[in-house]
PDB file of C-alpha atoms in Angstrom:
ATOM      1  CA  MET A   1      -0.046  -0.184  -0.123  1.00  0.00           C
ATOM      2  CA  PRO A   2       2.052   3.191  -0.805  1.00  0.00           C
ATOM      3  CA  GLN A   3       2.530   6.196   1.803  1.00  0.00           C
ATOM      4  CA  THR A   4       0.238   8.908   2.649  1.00  0.00           C
ATOM      5  CA  ILE A   5       1.203  12.646   2.495  1.00  0.00           C
ATOM      6  CA  LEU A   6      -1.293  14.913   3.706  1.00  0.00           C
ATOM      7  CA  ILE A   7      -0.434  18.482   1.930  1.00  0.00           C
ATOM      8  CA  VAL A   8      -1.785  21.471   4.344  1.00  0.00           C
ATOM      9  CA  ASP A   9      -1.775  24.753   2.281  1.00  0.00           C
ATOM     10  CA  ASP A  10      -3.756  27.509   1.275  1.00  0.00           C
ATOM     11  CA  GLU A  11      -1.993  28.137  -1.933  1.00  0.00           C
ATOM     12  CA  ARG A  12      -4.130  25.717  -4.069  1.00  0.00           C
ATOM     13  CA  ARG A  13      -1.842  26.028  -6.959  1.00  0.00           C
ATOM     14  CA  MET A  14       0.664  24.857  -5.034  1.00  0.00           C
ATOM     15  CA  VAL A  15      -1.187  22.227  -3.458  1.00  0.00           C
ATOM     16  CA  SER A  16      -2.230  20.646  -7.050  1.00  0.00           C
ATOM     17  CA  LEU A  17       1.763  21.106  -7.847  1.00  0.00           C
ATOM     18  CA  LEU A  18       3.157  19.300  -5.050  1.00  0.00           C
ATOM     19  CA  LYS A  19       0.318  16.894  -5.376  1.00  0.00           C
ATOM     20  CA  SER A  20       0.984  16.104  -8.038  1.00  0.00           C
ATOM     21  CA  TYR A  21       4.996  15.661  -8.093  1.00  0.00           C
ATOM     22  CA  LEU A  22       4.497  13.268  -5.124  1.00  0.00           C
ATOM     23  CA  GLU A  23       1.720  11.052  -6.845  1.00  0.00           C
ATOM     24  CA  GLN A  24       4.174  10.698  -9.494  1.00  0.00           C
ATOM     25  CA  GLU A  25       6.963   9.328  -6.261  1.00  0.00           C
ATOM     26  CA  GLY A  26       3.866   6.843  -5.918  1.00  0.00           C
ATOM     27  CA  TYR A  27       2.685   8.620  -2.632  1.00  0.00           C
ATOM     28  CA  ARG A  28      -1.059   8.603  -1.763  1.00  0.00           C
ATOM     29  CA  VAL A  29      -2.220  12.196  -1.664  1.00  0.00           C
ATOM     30  CA  ALA A  30      -4.066  13.933   0.783  1.00  0.00           C
ATOM     31  CA  THR A  31      -4.863  17.565   1.123  1.00  0.00           C
ATOM     32  CA  ALA A  32      -6.359  20.572   3.768  1.00  0.00           C
ATOM     33  CA  TYR A  33      -6.020  24.391   2.824  1.00  0.00           C
ATOM     34  CA  ASN A  34      -5.735  25.250   6.316  1.00  0.00           C
ATOM     35  CA  GLY A  35      -5.183  23.399  10.153  1.00  0.00           C
ATOM     36  CA  ARG A  36      -8.558  22.928  11.330  1.00  0.00           C
ATOM     37  CA  GLU A  37      -9.065  21.085   7.615  1.00  0.00           C
ATOM     38  CA  ALA A  38      -6.346  19.462   8.097  1.00  0.00           C
ATOM     39  CA  LEU A  39      -7.173  17.956  11.690  1.00  0.00           C
ATOM     40  CA  ASP A  40      -9.798  16.498  10.466  1.00  0.00           C
ATOM     41  CA  VAL A  41      -8.108  14.863   7.368  1.00  0.00           C
ATOM     42  CA  ALA A  42      -5.466  13.643   9.689  1.00  0.00           C
ATOM     43  CA  ARG A  43      -7.695  12.026  11.772  1.00  0.00           C
ATOM     44  CA  LYS A  44      -9.326  10.106   8.864  1.00  0.00           C
ATOM     45  CA  GLU A  45      -6.817   9.166   7.188  1.00  0.00           C
ATOM     46  CA  ASN A  46      -3.336   9.098   9.444  1.00  0.00           C
ATOM     47  CA  PRO A  47      -1.061  10.189   6.875  1.00  0.00           C
ATOM     48  CA  ASP A  48       2.695   8.921   7.061  1.00  0.00           C
ATOM     49  CA  LEU A  49       3.608  12.605   6.741  1.00  0.00           C
ATOM     50  CA  VAL A  50       2.113  16.053   6.384  1.00  0.00           C
ATOM     51  CA  VAL A  51       3.950  19.212   4.642  1.00  0.00           C
ATOM     52  CA  LEU A  52       2.786  22.080   6.372  1.00  0.00           C
ATOM     53  CA  ASP A  53       2.661  25.229   5.431  1.00  0.00           C
ATOM     54  CA  ILE A  54       2.313  27.944   8.469  1.00  0.00           C
ATOM     55  CA  MET A  55       0.752  30.720   7.609  1.00  0.00           C
ATOM     56  CA  MET A  56      -2.760  29.855   6.665  1.00  0.00           C
ATOM     57  CA  PRO A  57      -6.247  31.281   7.930  1.00  0.00           C
ATOM     58  CA  GLU A  58      -8.513  29.917  10.950  1.00  0.00           C
ATOM     59  CA  MET A  59      -5.855  28.421  12.081  1.00  0.00           C
ATOM     60  CA  ASN A  60      -2.281  28.310  11.231  1.00  0.00           C
ATOM     61  CA  GLY A  61       0.786  25.125  11.214  1.00  0.00           C
ATOM     62  CA  TYR A  62       2.060  26.359  14.606  1.00  0.00           C
ATOM     63  CA  ASP A  63      -1.583  25.969  16.023  1.00  0.00           C
ATOM     64  CA  PHE A  64      -1.646  22.755  13.890  1.00  0.00           C
ATOM     65  CA  MET A  65       1.257  20.831  14.699  1.00  0.00           C
ATOM     66  CA  ASN A  66       0.820  22.037  18.509  1.00  0.00           C
ATOM     67  CA  ALA A  67      -2.794  19.874  18.352  1.00  0.00           C
ATOM     68  CA  ARG A  68      -1.433  17.380  16.235  1.00  0.00           C
ATOM     69  CA  ARG A  69       1.139  16.274  18.363  1.00  0.00           C
ATOM     70  CA  ALA A  70      -1.172  16.363  21.430  1.00  0.00           C
ATOM     71  CA  GLU A  71      -2.606  13.450  19.577  1.00  0.00           C
ATOM     72  CA  SER A  72      -0.108  11.740  17.339  1.00  0.00           C
ATOM     73  CA  ASP A  73       4.297  11.508  16.711  1.00  0.00           C
ATOM     74  CA  THR A  74       3.488  11.667  12.549  1.00  0.00           C
ATOM     75  CA  PRO A  75       6.743  13.617  10.656  1.00  0.00           C
ATOM     76  CA  ILE A  76       6.330  16.772  10.119  1.00  0.00           C
ATOM     77  CA  ILE A  77       7.772  19.079   7.135  1.00  0.00           C
ATOM     78  CA  MET A  78       6.772  22.684   7.120  1.00  0.00           C
ATOM     79  CA  LEU A  79       6.563  25.137   4.505  1.00  0.00           C
ATOM     80  CA  THR A  80       7.772  28.581   5.368  1.00  0.00           C
ATOM     81  CA  ALA A  81       8.210  32.049   3.342  1.00  0.00           C
ATOM     82  CA  LYS A  82       9.573  33.293   6.614  1.00  0.00           C
ATOM     83  CA  VAL A  83      13.459  33.354   6.602  1.00  0.00           C
ATOM     84  CA  GLU A  84      14.266  34.347  10.458  1.00  0.00           C
ATOM     85  CA  ASP A  85      15.662  32.187  12.616  1.00  0.00           C
ATOM     86  CA  ASP A  86      13.000  32.291  15.234  1.00  0.00           C
ATOM     87  CA  ASP A  87      10.590  31.514  13.536  1.00  0.00           C
ATOM     88  CA  LYS A  88      12.105  28.049  12.138  1.00  0.00           C
ATOM     89  CA  ILE A  89      12.928  27.920  16.162  1.00  0.00           C
ATOM     90  CA  ILE A  90       9.767  28.048  16.815  1.00  0.00           C
ATOM     91  CA  GLY A  91       8.673  24.953  14.426  1.00  0.00           C
ATOM     92  CA  LEU A  92      11.322  22.924  15.502  1.00  0.00           C
ATOM     93  CA  GLU A  93      10.780  23.463  19.345  1.00  0.00           C
ATOM     94  CA  LEU A  94       6.504  22.270  18.423  1.00  0.00           C
ATOM     95  CA  GLY A  95       7.808  19.213  17.156  1.00  0.00           C
ATOM     96  CA  ALA A  96       8.533  19.561  13.048  1.00  0.00           C
ATOM     97  CA  ASP A  97      11.066  17.752  11.653  1.00  0.00           C
ATOM     98  CA  ASP A  98      12.554  19.205   9.050  1.00  0.00           C
ATOM     99  CA  TYR A  99      11.495  22.707   6.991  1.00  0.00           C
ATOM    100  CA  VAL A 100      11.912  23.823   3.444  1.00  0.00           C
ATOM    101  CA  THR A 101      12.011  27.534   2.954  1.00  0.00           C
ATOM    102  CA  LYS A 102       9.771  29.035  -0.245  1.00  0.00           C
ATOM    103  CA  PRO A 103      10.408  29.158  -2.505  1.00  0.00           C
ATOM    104  CA  PHE A 104      12.048  25.881  -3.104  1.00  0.00           C
ATOM    105  CA  LYS A 105      12.902  23.652  -6.130  1.00  0.00           C
ATOM    106  CA  PRO A 106      10.229  20.586  -6.083  1.00  0.00           C
ATOM    107  CA  ARG A 107      13.283  18.234  -6.049  1.00  0.00           C
ATOM    108  CA  GLU A 108      14.295  19.523  -3.131  1.00  0.00           C
ATOM    109  CA  LEU A 109      11.314  18.955  -0.772  1.00  0.00           C
ATOM    110  CA  MET A 110      11.113  15.704  -2.696  1.00  0.00           C
ATOM    111  CA  ALA A 111      14.369  14.281  -1.284  1.00  0.00           C
ATOM    112  CA  ARG A 112      13.094  15.422   2.167  1.00  0.00           C
ATOM    113  CA  VAL A 113      10.494  13.758   2.204  1.00  0.00           C
ATOM    114  CA  ARG A 114      11.817  10.499   1.342  1.00  0.00           C
ATOM    115  CA  ASN A 115      15.081  11.612   3.946  1.00  0.00           C
ATOM    116  CA  VAL A 116      12.502  12.149   6.988  1.00  0.00           C
ATOM    117  CA  LEU A 117      10.237   8.818   6.042  1.00  0.00           C
ATOM    118  CA  ARG A 118      13.102   6.845   6.334  1.00  0.00           C
ATOM    119  CA  ARG A 119      14.350   8.487   9.347  1.00  0.00           C
ATOM    120  CA  ALA A 120      10.243   7.500  10.086  1.00  0.00           C
ATOM    121  CA  GLY A 121      11.832   3.477  10.118  1.00  0.00           C
ATOM    122  CA  LYS A 122       9.466   2.852   7.043  1.00  0.00           C
ATOM    123  CA  ASN A 123      11.955   1.439   5.129  1.00  0.00           C
ATOM    124  CA  GLU A 124      14.777   1.007   7.993  1.00  0.00           C
ATOM    125  CA  PRO A 125      16.158  -2.176   8.606  1.00  0.00           C
ATOM    126  CA  LYS A 126      15.373  -4.402  11.714  1.00  0.00           C
ATOM    127  CA  GLY A 127      18.487  -3.968  14.533  1.00  0.00           C
ATOM    128  CA  LYS A 128      18.872  -5.092  17.624  1.00  0.00           C
ATOM    129  CA  ALA A 129      17.964  -2.861  20.249  1.00  0.00           C
ATOM    130  CA  LEU A 130      20.754  -0.668  22.199  1.00  0.00           C
ATOM    131  CA  LYS A 131      20.667   0.145  26.306  1.00  0.00           C
ATOM    132  CA  VAL A 132      22.860   2.319  27.243  1.00  0.00           C
ATOM    133  CA  LEU A 133      22.133   3.225  31.720  1.00  0.00           C
ATOM    134  CA  ASP A 134      18.984   3.027  31.876  1.00  0.00           C
ATOM    135  CA  ILE A 135      17.844   3.922  28.329  1.00  0.00           C
ATOM    136  CA  THR A 136      16.251   1.638  26.009  1.00  0.00           C
ATOM    137  CA  LEU A 137      15.751   1.969  22.362  1.00  0.00           C
ATOM    138  CA  ASP A 138      14.474  -0.570  19.938  1.00  0.00           C
ATOM    139  CA  HIS A 139      15.014   0.172  16.362  1.00  0.00           C
ATOM    140  CA  GLU A 140      12.655  -2.511  14.428  1.00  0.00           C
ATOM    141  CA  THR A 141       9.633  -1.610  17.548  1.00  0.00           C
ATOM    142  CA  ARG A 142      10.507   2.691  17.380  1.00  0.00           C
ATOM    143  CA  ASP A 143      10.219   2.522  20.956  1.00  0.00           C
ATOM    144  CA  VAL A 144      12.130   4.221  23.643  1.00  0.00           C
ATOM    145  CA  GLN A 145      11.918   3.064  27.215  1.00  0.00           C
ATOM    146  CA  ILE A 146      13.970   5.271  30.468  1.00  0.00           C
ATOM    147  CA  GLY A 147      13.921   2.655  33.472  1.00  0.00           C
ATOM    148  CA  GLU A 148      10.198   1.327  33.041  1.00  0.00           C
ATOM    149  CA  ARG A 149       9.051   4.456  31.327  1.00  0.00           C
ATOM    150  CA  HIS A 150       8.012   5.367  28.174  1.00  0.00           C
ATOM    151  CA  ALA A 151       9.598   8.105  25.708  1.00  0.00           C
ATOM    152  CA  ASP A 152       7.607   8.942  22.814  1.00  0.00           C
ATOM    153  CA  LEU A 153       9.893  10.206  20.397  1.00  0.00           C
ATOM    154  CA  THR A 154       9.566  12.162  16.709  1.00  0.00           C
ATOM    155  CA  PRO A 155      11.985  10.623  13.908  1.00  0.00           C
ATOM    156  CA  SER A 156      13.782  12.835  14.379  1.00  0.00           C
ATOM    157  CA  GLU A 157      14.734  13.413  18.054  1.00  0.00           C
ATOM    158  CA  PHE A 158      14.576   9.073  17.513  1.00  0.00           C
ATOM    159  CA  ASP A 159      18.024   9.187  15.510  1.00  0.00           C
ATOM    160  CA  LEU A 160      19.011  11.674  17.613  1.00  0.00           C
ATOM    161  CA  LEU A 161      19.372   9.170  20.303  1.00  0.00           C
ATOM    162  CA  ALA A 162      20.063   6.248  18.291  1.00  0.00           C
ATOM    163  CA  ALA A 163      23.766   8.325  16.899  1.00  0.00           C
ATOM    164  CA  LEU A 164      24.343   9.624  20.845  1.00  0.00           C
ATOM    165  CA  MET A 165      23.257   6.069  21.995  1.00  0.00           C
ATOM    166  CA  THR A 166      25.205   3.861  19.387  1.00  0.00           C
ATOM    167  CA  ASN A 167      28.748   5.271  20.591  1.00  0.00           C
ATOM    168  CA  PRO A 168      28.459   6.759  24.441  1.00  0.00           C
ATOM    169  CA  GLY A 169      30.711   8.956  25.671  1.00  0.00           C
ATOM    170  CA  LYS A 170      31.902  10.171  21.895  1.00  0.00           C
ATOM    171  CA  VAL A 171      31.395  13.887  21.308  1.00  0.00           C
ATOM    172  CA  PHE A 172      29.237  14.089  18.225  1.00  0.00           C
ATOM    173  CA  SER A 173      29.534  18.369  16.827  1.00  0.00           C
ATOM    174  CA  ARG A 174      25.865  19.990  15.353  1.00  0.00           C
ATOM    175  CA  LEU A 175      27.199  18.810  12.148  1.00  0.00           C
ATOM    176  CA  ASP A 176      27.511  15.430  12.184  1.00  0.00           C
ATOM    177  CA  LEU A 177      23.725  15.364  14.675  1.00  0.00           C
ATOM    178  CA  LEU A 178      22.540  17.427  11.078  1.00  0.00           C
ATOM    179  CA  ASP A 179      23.601  14.881   8.349  1.00  0.00           C
ATOM    180  CA  VAL A 180      22.076  11.844  10.873  1.00  0.00           C
ATOM    181  CA  ILE A 181      19.034  13.697  10.541  1.00  0.00           C
ATOM    182  CA  GLN A 182      18.921  15.729   7.446  1.00  0.00           C
ATOM    183  CA  GLY A 183      21.882  13.817   5.187  1.00  0.00           C
ATOM    184  CA  VAL A 184      22.991  16.950   4.732  1.00  0.00           C
ATOM    185  CA  ARG A 185      26.049  18.875   6.161  1.00  0.00           C
ATOM    186  CA  TYR A 186      25.079  22.750   6.189  1.00  0.00           C
ATOM    187  CA  GLU A 187      25.953  25.139   8.493  1.00  0.00           C
ATOM    188  CA  GLY A 188      22.980  27.542   7.826  1.00  0.00           C
ATOM    189  CA  TYR A 189      20.946  24.393  10.245  1.00  0.00           C
ATOM    190  CA  GLU A 190      23.274  23.628  12.257  1.00  0.00           C
ATOM    191  CA  ARG A 191      21.734  26.209  15.260  1.00  0.00           C
ATOM    192  CA  THR A 192      18.522  23.881  15.123  1.00  0.00           C
ATOM    193  CA  ILE A 193      20.033  20.863  16.373  1.00  0.00           C
ATOM    194  CA  ASP A 194      20.042  23.005  19.576  1.00  0.00           C
ATOM    195  CA  THR A 195      16.010  22.661  19.442  1.00  0.00           C
ATOM    196  CA  HIS A 196      15.638  19.289  18.931  1.00  0.00           C
ATOM    197  CA  ILE A 197      17.882  18.915  21.798  1.00  0.00           C
ATOM    198  CA  LYS A 198      16.194  19.992  23.733  1.00  0.00           C
ATOM    199  CA  ASN A 199      13.243  19.180  22.735  1.00  0.00           C
ATOM    200  CA  LEU A 200      14.852  15.232  23.699  1.00  0.00           C
ATOM    201  CA  ARG A 201      16.168  16.318  26.430  1.00  0.00           C
ATOM    202  CA  ALA A 202      12.750  17.466  27.451  1.00  0.00           C
ATOM    203  CA  LYS A 203      11.710  13.516  27.229  1.00  0.00           C
ATOM    204  CA  VAL A 204      14.503  11.520  28.782  1.00  0.00           C
ATOM    205  CA  GLU A 205      15.533  13.874  31.524  1.00  0.00           C
ATOM    206  CA  GLU A 206      14.666  13.989  34.592  1.00  0.00           C
ATOM    207  CA  ASP A 207      15.018  17.684  35.143  1.00  0.00           C
ATOM    208  CA  PRO A 208      16.047  19.177  31.294  1.00  0.00           C
ATOM    209  CA  ARG A 209      17.203  21.784  33.151  1.00  0.00           C
ATOM    210  CA  LYS A 210      20.605  19.651  34.459  1.00  0.00           C
ATOM    211  CA  PRO A 211      20.484  16.622  32.390  1.00  0.00           C
ATOM    212  CA  ASN A 212      22.816  13.937  33.514  1.00  0.00           C
ATOM    213  CA  ARG A 213      22.327  11.734  30.778  1.00  0.00           C
ATOM    214  CA  ILE A 214      22.449  13.968  27.055  1.00  0.00           C
ATOM    215  CA  GLU A 215      25.919  16.540  28.282  1.00  0.00           C
ATOM    216  CA  THR A 216      26.629  19.204  26.949  1.00  0.00           C
ATOM    217  CA  VAL A 217      30.387  19.631  25.933  1.00  0.00           C
ATOM    218  CA  TYR A 218      30.879  23.392  25.330  1.00  0.00           C
ATOM    219  CA  GLY A 219      32.403  24.888  22.195  1.00  0.00           C
ATOM    220  CA  VAL A 220      32.013  21.424  20.171  1.00  0.00           C
ATOM    221  CA  GLY A 221      28.755  19.466  20.529  1.00  0.00           C
ATOM    222  CA  TYR A 222      26.466  16.572  22.594  1.00  0.00           C
ATOM    223  CA  ARG A 223      27.700  13.753  23.635  1.00  0.00           C
ATOM    224  CA  LEU A 224      26.001  10.673  26.294  1.00  0.00           C
ATOM    225  CA  ARG A 225      27.380   9.664  29.077  1.00  0.00           C
ATOM    226  CA  LYS A 226      28.437   6.632  29.549  1.00  0.00           C
ATOM    227  CA  SER A 227      27.739   5.634  32.948  1.00  0.00           C
TER     228      SER A 227
END
């Protein structure tokens, strides 16, 4: 069965264009033209990924993400005409997995769709579970346990944690971690890693303000404590 992509944008020409490209790639496409309609469609269609515009009437993309994240960890790619870093950080903090700034080339978006779906585990090879400290991560089930507690991670958060757990004690630069989640090492995006780490710590640390699992190596990056 083909994977379902939900496109949410109030520009109907944009929706039509993206729908055409995605269907040519073999995806099934659902559409919505504002955040409120998108919530209803997402609940009905249960999409594998959402491609989401930010500036929309009735309910904007930020409000949609806030509501959707309370219901599901469906991967989300933001489409935004805004170029300010703060706008992108807000979306990432709300749980977006990636973003594309308008105008963009359709091929770029298609590559990001494939990458985010891969990271969501849709075509991921099965592997053994990892265990470091009191954290257990299972690649096959995409399940993460902190002691007896379940941690519900987005695809980006899962991949970051998996990379850190594969090499506990190793210091990863922001560019290293960006390569893990986006497949590119572009310095213009590296500060977004801080936002993903902040979100991850909120889910795996007892006190995110005083992390004792994911450590900051100042001036370099991050590492998972060995013991």
